Coordinates of C-alpha atoms in Angstrom, one line a residue:
Chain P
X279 CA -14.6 7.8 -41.4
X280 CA -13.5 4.2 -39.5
X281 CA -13.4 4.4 -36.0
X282 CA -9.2 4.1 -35.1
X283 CA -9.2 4.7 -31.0
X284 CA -11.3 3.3 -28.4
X285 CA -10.8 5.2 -24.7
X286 CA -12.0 4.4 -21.5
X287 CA -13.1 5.7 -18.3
X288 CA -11.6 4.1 -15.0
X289 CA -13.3 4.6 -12.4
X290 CA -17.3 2.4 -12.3
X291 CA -16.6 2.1 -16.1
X292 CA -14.0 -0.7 -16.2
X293 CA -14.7 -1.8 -12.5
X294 CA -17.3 -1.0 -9.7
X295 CA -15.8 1.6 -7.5
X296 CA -18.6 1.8 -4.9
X297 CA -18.3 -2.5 -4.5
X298 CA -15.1 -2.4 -3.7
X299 CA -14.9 0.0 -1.4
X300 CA -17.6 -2.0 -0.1
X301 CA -15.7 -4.1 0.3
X302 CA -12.4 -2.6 1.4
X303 CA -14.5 -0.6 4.2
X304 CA -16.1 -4.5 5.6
X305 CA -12.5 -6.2 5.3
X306 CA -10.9 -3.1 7.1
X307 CA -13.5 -2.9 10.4
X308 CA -13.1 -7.3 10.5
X309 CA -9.6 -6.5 10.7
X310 CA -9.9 -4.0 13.3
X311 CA -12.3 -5.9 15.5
X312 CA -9.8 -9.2 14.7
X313 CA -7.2 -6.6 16.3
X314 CA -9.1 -6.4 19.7
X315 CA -11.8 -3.6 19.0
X316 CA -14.2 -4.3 21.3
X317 CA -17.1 -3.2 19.4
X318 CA -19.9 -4.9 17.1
X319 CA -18.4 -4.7 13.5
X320 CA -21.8 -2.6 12.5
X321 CA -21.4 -0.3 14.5
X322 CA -17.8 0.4 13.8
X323 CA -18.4 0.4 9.9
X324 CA -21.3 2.5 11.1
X325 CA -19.1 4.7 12.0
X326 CA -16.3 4.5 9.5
X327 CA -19.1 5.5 7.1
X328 CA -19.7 8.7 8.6
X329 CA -15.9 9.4 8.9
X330 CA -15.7 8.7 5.2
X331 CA -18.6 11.2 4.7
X332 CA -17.3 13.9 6.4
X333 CA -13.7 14.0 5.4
X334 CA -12.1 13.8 1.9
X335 CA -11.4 10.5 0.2
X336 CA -8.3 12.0 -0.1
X337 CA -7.5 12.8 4.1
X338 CA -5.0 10.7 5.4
X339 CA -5.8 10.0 8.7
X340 CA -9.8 8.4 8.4
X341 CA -8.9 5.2 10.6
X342 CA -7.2 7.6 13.6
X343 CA -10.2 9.7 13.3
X344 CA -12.5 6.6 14.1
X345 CA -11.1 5.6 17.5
X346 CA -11.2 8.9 18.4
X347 CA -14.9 9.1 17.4
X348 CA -15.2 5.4 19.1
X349 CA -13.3 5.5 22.5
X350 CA -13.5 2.0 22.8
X351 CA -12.7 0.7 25.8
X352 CA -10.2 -2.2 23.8
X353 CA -7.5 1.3 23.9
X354 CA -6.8 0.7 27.7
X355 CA -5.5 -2.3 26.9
X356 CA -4.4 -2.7 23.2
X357 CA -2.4 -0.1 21.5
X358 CA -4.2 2.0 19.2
X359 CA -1.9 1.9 16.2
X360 CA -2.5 -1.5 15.9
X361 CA -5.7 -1.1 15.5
X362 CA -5.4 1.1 13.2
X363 CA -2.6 -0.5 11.0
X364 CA -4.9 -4.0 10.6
X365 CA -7.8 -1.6 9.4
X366 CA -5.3 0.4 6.9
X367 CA -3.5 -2.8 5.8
X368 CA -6.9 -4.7 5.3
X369 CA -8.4 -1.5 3.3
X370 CA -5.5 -1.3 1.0
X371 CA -5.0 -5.0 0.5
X372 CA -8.7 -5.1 -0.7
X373 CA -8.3 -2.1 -2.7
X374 CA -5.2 -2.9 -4.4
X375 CA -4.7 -6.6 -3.8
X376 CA -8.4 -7.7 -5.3
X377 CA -9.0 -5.2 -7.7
X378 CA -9.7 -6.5 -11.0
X379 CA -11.5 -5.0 -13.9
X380 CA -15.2 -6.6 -14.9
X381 CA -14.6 -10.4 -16.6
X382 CA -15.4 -8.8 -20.1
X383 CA -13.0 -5.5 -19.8
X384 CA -9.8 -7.4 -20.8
X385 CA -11.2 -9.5 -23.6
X386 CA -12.6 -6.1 -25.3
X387 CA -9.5 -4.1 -25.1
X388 CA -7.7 -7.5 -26.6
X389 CA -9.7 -8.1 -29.2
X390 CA -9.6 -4.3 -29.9
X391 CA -6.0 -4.1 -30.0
X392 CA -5.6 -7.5 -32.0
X393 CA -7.8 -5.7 -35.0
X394 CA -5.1 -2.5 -34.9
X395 CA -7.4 -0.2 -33.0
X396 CA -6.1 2.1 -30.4
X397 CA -6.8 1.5 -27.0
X398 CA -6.5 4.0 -24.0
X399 CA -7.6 6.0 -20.7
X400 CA -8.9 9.7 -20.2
X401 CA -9.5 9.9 -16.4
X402 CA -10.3 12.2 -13.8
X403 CA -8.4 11.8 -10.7
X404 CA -4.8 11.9 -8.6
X405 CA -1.8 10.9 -11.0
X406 CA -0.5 8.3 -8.5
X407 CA -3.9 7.1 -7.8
X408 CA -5.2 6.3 -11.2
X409 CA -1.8 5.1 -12.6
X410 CA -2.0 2.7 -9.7
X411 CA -5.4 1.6 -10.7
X412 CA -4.4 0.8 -14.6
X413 CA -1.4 -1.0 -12.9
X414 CA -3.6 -3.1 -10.7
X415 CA -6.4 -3.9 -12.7
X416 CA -4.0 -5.5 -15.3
X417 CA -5.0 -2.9 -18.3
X418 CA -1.1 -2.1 -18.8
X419 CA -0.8 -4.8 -21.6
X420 CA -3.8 -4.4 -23.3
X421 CA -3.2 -0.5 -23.8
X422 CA -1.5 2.1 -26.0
X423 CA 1.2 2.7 -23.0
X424 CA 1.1 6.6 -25.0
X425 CA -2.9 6.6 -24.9
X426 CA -2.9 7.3 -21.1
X427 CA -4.5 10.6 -19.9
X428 CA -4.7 11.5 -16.3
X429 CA -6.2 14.8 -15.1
X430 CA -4.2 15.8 -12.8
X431 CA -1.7 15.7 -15.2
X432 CA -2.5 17.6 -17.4
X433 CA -3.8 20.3 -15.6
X434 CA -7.3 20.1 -17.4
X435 CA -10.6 17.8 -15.6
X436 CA -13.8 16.4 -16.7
X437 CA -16.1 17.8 -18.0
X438 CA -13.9 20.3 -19.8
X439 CA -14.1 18.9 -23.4
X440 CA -10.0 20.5 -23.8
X441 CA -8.8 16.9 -21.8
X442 CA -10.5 14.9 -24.7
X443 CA -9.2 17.2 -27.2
X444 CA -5.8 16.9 -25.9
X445 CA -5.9 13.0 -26.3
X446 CA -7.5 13.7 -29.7
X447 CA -4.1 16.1 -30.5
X448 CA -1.7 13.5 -29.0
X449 CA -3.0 10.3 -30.9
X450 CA -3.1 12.5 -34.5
X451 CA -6.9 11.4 -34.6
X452 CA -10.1 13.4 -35.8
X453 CA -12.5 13.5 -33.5
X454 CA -15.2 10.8 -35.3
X455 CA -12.0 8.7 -35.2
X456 CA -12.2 8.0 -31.7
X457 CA -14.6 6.8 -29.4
X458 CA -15.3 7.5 -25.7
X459 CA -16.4 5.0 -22.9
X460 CA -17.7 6.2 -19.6
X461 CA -20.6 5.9 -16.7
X462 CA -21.1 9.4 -16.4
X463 CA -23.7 11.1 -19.0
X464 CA -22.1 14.4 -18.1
X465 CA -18.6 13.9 -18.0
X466 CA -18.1 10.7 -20.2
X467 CA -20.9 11.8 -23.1
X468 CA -21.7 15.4 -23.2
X469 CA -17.8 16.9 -23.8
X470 CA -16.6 14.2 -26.4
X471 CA -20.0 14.6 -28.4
X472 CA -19.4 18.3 -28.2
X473 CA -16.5 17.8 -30.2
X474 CA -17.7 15.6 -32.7
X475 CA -16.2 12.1 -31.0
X476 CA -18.5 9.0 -30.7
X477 CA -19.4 8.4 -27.0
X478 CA -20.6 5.7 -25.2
X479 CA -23.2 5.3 -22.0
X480 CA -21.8 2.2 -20.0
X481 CA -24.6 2.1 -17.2
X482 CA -23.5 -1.3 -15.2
X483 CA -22.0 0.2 -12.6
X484 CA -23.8 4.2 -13.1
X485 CA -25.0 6.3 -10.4
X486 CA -25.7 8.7 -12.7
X487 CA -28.9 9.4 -14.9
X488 CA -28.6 11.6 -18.1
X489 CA -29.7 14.8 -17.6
X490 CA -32.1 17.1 -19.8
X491 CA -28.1 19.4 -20.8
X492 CA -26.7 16.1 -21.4
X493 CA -25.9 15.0 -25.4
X494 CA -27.4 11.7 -26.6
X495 CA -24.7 8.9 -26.8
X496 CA -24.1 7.1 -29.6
X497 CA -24.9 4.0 -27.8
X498 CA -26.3 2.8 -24.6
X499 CA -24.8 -0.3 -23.0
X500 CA -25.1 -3.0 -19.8
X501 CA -21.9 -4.4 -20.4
X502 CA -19.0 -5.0 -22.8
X503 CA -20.3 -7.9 -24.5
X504 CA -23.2 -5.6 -26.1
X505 CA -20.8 -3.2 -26.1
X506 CA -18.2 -5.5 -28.5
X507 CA -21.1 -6.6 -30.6
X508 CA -22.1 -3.0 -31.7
X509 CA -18.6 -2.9 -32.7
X510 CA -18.4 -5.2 -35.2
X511 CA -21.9 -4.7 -36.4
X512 CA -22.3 -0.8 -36.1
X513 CA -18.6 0.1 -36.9
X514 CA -17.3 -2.9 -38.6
X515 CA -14.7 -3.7 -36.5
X516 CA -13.4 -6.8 -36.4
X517 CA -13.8 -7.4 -32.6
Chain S
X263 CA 13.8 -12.7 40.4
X264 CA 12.1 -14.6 37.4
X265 CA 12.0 -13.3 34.1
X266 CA 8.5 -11.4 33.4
X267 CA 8.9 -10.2 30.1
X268 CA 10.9 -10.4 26.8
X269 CA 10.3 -7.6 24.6
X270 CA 11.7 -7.1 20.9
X271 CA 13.2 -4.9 18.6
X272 CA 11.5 -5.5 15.2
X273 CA 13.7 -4.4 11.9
X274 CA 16.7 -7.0 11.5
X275 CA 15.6 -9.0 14.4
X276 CA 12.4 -10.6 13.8
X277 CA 13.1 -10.3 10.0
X278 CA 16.2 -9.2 8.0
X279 CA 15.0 -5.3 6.9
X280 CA 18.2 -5.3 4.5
X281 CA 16.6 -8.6 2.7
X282 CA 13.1 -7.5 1.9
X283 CA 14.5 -3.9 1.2
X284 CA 16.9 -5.6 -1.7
X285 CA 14.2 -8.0 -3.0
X286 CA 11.7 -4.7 -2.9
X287 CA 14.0 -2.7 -5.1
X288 CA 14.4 -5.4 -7.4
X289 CA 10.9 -6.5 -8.0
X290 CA 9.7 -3.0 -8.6
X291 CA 13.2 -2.3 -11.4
X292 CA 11.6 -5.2 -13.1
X293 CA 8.1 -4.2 -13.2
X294 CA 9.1 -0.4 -14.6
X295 CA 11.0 -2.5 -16.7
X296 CA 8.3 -5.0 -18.3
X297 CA 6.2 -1.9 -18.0
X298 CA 8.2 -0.1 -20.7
X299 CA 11.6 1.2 -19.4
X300 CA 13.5 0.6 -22.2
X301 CA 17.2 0.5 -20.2
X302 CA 19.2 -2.8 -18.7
X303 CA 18.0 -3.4 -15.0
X304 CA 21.0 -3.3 -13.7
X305 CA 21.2 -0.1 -14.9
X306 CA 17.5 1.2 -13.2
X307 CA 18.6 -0.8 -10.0
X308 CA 21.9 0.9 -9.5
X309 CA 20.6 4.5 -10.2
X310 CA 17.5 3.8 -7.4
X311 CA 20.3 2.5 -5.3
X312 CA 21.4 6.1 -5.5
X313 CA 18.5 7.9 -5.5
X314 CA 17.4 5.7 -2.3
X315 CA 21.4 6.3 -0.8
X316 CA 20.1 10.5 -1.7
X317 CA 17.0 10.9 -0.3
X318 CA 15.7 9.8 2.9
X319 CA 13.5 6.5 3.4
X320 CA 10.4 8.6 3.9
X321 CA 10.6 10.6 1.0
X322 CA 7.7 9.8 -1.0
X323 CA 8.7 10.5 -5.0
X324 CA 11.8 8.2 -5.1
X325 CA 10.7 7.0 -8.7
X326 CA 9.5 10.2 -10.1
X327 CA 13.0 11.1 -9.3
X328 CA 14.7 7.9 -11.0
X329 CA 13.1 8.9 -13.7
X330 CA 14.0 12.0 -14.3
X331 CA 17.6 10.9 -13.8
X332 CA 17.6 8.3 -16.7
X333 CA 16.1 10.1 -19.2
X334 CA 14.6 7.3 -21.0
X335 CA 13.9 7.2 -24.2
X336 CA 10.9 4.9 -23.5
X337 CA 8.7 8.1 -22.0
X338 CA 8.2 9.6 -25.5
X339 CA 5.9 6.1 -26.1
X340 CA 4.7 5.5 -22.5
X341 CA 3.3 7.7 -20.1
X342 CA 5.4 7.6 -16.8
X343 CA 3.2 8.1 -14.5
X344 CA 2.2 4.0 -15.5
X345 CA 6.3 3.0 -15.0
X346 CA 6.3 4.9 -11.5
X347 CA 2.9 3.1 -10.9
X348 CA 4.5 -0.1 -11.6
X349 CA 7.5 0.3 -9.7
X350 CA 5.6 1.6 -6.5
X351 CA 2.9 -1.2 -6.7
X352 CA 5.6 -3.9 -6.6
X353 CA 7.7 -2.6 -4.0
X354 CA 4.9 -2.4 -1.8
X355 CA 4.0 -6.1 -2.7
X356 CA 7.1 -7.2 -1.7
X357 CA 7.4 -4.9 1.3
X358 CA 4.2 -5.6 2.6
X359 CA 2.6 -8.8 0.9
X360 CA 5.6 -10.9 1.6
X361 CA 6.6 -9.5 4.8
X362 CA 7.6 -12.8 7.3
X363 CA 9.1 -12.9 10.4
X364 CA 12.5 -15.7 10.5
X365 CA 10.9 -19.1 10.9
X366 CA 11.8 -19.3 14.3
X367 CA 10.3 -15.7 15.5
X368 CA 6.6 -17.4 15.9
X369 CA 7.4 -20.1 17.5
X370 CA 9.3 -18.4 20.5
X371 CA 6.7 -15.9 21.0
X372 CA 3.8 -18.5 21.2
X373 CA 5.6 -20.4 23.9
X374 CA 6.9 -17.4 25.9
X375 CA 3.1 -16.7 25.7
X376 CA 2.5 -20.5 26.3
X377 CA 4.7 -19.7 29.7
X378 CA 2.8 -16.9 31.0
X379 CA 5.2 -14.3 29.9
X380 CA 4.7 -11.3 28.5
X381 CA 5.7 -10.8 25.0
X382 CA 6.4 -6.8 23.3
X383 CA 8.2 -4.7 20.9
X384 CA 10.2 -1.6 21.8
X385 CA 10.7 0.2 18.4
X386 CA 12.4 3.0 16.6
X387 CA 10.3 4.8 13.9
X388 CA 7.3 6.3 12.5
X389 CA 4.0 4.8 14.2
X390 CA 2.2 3.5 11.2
X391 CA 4.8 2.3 9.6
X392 CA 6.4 0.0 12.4
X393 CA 2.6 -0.8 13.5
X394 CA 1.8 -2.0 9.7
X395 CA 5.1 -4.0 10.2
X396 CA 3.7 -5.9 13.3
X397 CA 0.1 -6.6 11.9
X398 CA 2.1 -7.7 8.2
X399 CA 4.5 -9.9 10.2
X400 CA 1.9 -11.7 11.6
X401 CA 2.7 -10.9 15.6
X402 CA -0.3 -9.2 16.6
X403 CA -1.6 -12.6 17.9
X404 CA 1.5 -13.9 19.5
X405 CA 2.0 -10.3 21.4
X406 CA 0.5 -8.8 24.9
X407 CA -1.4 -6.0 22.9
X408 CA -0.5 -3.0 25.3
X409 CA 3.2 -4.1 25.6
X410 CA 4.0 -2.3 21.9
X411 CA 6.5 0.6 22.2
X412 CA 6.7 2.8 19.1
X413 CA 9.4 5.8 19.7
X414 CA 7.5 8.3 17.5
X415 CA 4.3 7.3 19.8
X416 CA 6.2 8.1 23.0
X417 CA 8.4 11.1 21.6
X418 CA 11.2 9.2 22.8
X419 CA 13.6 7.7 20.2
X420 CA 16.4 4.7 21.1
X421 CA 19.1 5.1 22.5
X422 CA 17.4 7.0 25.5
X423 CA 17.0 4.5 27.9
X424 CA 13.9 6.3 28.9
X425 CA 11.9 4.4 26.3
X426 CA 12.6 0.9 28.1
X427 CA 11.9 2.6 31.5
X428 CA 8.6 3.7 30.4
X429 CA 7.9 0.2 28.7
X430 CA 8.8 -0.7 32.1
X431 CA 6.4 1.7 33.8
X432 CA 3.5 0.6 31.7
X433 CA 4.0 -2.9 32.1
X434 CA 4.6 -3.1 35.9
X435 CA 8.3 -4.7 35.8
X436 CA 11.2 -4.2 37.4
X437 CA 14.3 -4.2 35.4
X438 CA 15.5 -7.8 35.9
X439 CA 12.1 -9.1 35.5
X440 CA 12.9 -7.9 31.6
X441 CA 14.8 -9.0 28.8
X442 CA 15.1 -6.7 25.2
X443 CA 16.3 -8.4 22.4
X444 CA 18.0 -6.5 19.0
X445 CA 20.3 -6.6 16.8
X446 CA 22.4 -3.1 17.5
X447 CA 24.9 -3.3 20.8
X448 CA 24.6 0.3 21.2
X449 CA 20.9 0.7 20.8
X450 CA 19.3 -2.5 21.8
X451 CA 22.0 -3.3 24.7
X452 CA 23.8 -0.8 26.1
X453 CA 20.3 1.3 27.2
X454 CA 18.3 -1.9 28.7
X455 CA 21.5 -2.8 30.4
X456 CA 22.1 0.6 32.1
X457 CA 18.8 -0.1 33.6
X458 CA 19.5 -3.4 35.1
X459 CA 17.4 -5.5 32.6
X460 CA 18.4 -8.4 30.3
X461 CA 19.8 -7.8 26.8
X462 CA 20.6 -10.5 24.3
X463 CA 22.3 -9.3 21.0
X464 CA 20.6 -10.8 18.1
X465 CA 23.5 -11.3 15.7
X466 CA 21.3 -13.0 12.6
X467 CA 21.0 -9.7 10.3
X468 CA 22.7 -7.4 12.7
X469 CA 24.5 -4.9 11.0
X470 CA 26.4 -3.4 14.0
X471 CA 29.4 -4.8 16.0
X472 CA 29.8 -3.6 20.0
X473 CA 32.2 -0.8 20.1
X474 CA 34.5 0.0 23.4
X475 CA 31.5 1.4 25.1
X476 CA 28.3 -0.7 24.7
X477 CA 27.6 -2.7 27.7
X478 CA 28.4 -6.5 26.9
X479 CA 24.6 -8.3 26.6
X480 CA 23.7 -11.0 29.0
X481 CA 22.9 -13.5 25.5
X482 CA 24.3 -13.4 22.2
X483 CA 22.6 -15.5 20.0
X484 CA 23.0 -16.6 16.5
X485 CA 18.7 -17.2 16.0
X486 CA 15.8 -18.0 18.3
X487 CA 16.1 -21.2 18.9
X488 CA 19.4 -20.7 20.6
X489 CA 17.7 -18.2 22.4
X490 CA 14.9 -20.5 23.3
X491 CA 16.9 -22.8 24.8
X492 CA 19.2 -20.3 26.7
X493 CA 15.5 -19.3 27.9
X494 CA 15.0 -22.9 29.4
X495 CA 18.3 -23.7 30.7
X496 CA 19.4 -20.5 32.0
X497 CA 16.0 -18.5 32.8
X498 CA 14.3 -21.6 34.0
X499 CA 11.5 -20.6 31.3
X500 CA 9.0 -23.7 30.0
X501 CA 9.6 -22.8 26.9

């Protein structure tokens, strides 16, 4: 049976989360400092990392939380919300503003599309979040627009195998029809293989190590150039 | 007495709100659009329009709602959550990215600055969002850092005068040492005047004309280099 559907993970599959928060985090305290936060940029990101730590990725409020933690002196004579705006501005404008998928992401969905293959997302995550993300890493064009599932929108999360079994049921594919892409051995290999889909171990950006529960991907990969070539050798695509 | 301090208004003085706003909506319509909407954009643009006349500006789903409105035929092919995606990530480009000030905004403020005097902002609105205005507008550097006046900070909202005594207060002036510039005759004039400070009526982007009861401002000026040189020849100012 020919494999018809290729889908992605987002999130340190098609770009390194952790380096751009990096990033974000180092762009946001320069901003700050920039702003008249009298305090060594170390220990402000220091800081910031501990903030991040301790509250949710998801809290709203991580930059307010920071002067408080900080009580810089800079707040007799500065206004704090400025402060604070020049670190949120600089965070998002890395986040969103210089977020772009790995340099061999959007060649590999191309190439996939151009030889009639499905391409698509199954992520875990916030709608507004991850939609944000496909927007902003440029993978609009170079997907199935209908090949898109979100978590939280459906109402199902990794690793339940039902949210790749749903995409499975929406595409009208069999399960050794499609083929799953993910860093997580848990969540990205173990539930498709349950269900009888090809799955894929991308490891360039992992934290994760496979575990002794975890199923045995069909292939392990460094990047999508090896990934491409298996392709077209191993499945006979013409990628 | 010599003039101490001119302090600011920000939305549709130092840049026209109603411009960016327009250019915001429009950007983001043709994003949804080139991201699969599948209706005329004039069409999209007039229904946001509505939806944006509906809800407040700090309601935070005004696209989920446009789409619900139109219906489109596009969302049995594309899942929405990428066209709201789209739409939100370029309104906030245009909102944010291309925020400016007028061309003439900078200027003024380096050479009040230049002069010895103190440069602010009195605002109405929500803290982060008028303090993300002043860091994307590019003031922070141009501005005495404590002299920023956000209502929503202060729980006191324009037109109580009481938010330009307390800017007073903080800043050590008396009220002819001060001049407040804006664009609205009722909110921007009539409450600095009743205090005995300066007031110039920005007309540029105003919105608003002086009705029978708004105190007549000391300056009304068409853009900041007729201020400027009202500041030199009538203030003495070396600006």
């Amino acid at each position: 049976m020919g494999l018809r559907a290729v889908l992605f993970d987002i999130d340190d599959t098609l770009f390194s989360t952790t380096q751009f928060a990096k990033a974000a985090r180092r762009n946001a305290v320069h901003a700050m400092v920039e702003t008249g936060l009298d305090l060594p940029e170390e220990v402000v990101l220091r800081e910031l990392e501990e903030v991040l730590a301790e509250f949710t990725s998801n809290y709203d409020h991580h930059f307010d939380q920071l002067l408080r933690r900080l009580r810089p002196k800079a707040l007799e004579s500065v206004n704090p919300a400025l402060i604070v705006a020049a670190g949120v501005a600089a965070y998002h404008d890395t986040k969103f503003r210089e977020l772009k998928p790995f340099d061999d992401v959007i060649p590999l969905l191309a190439a996939l599309r151009a030889a009639g293959v499905i391409t698509g997302i199954v992520t875990h995550g916030w709608t507004i979040k991850q939609a944000e993300k496909i927007v902003r890493l440029g993978l609009v064009p170079h997907l199935d627009k209908r090949a898109v599932f979100i978590s939280d929108q459906l109402g199902i999360s990794k690793p339940n195998p039902k949210i790749y079994a749903l995409a499975l049921r929406d595409l009208g594919l069999q399960p050794p029809e499609a083929m799953y892409v993910g860093d997580s051995p848990s969540h990205d290999v173990t539930p498709p293989k349950s269900l009888g889909m090809k799955a894929v171990w991308a490891r360039r950006a992992s934290r994760y190590a496979p575990t002794a529960g975890d199923a045995i991907p069909d292939l392990v990969v460094e990047d999508f150039v090896e990934l491409r070539s298996a392709l077209r050798t191993d499945y006979g695509l013409a990628v």
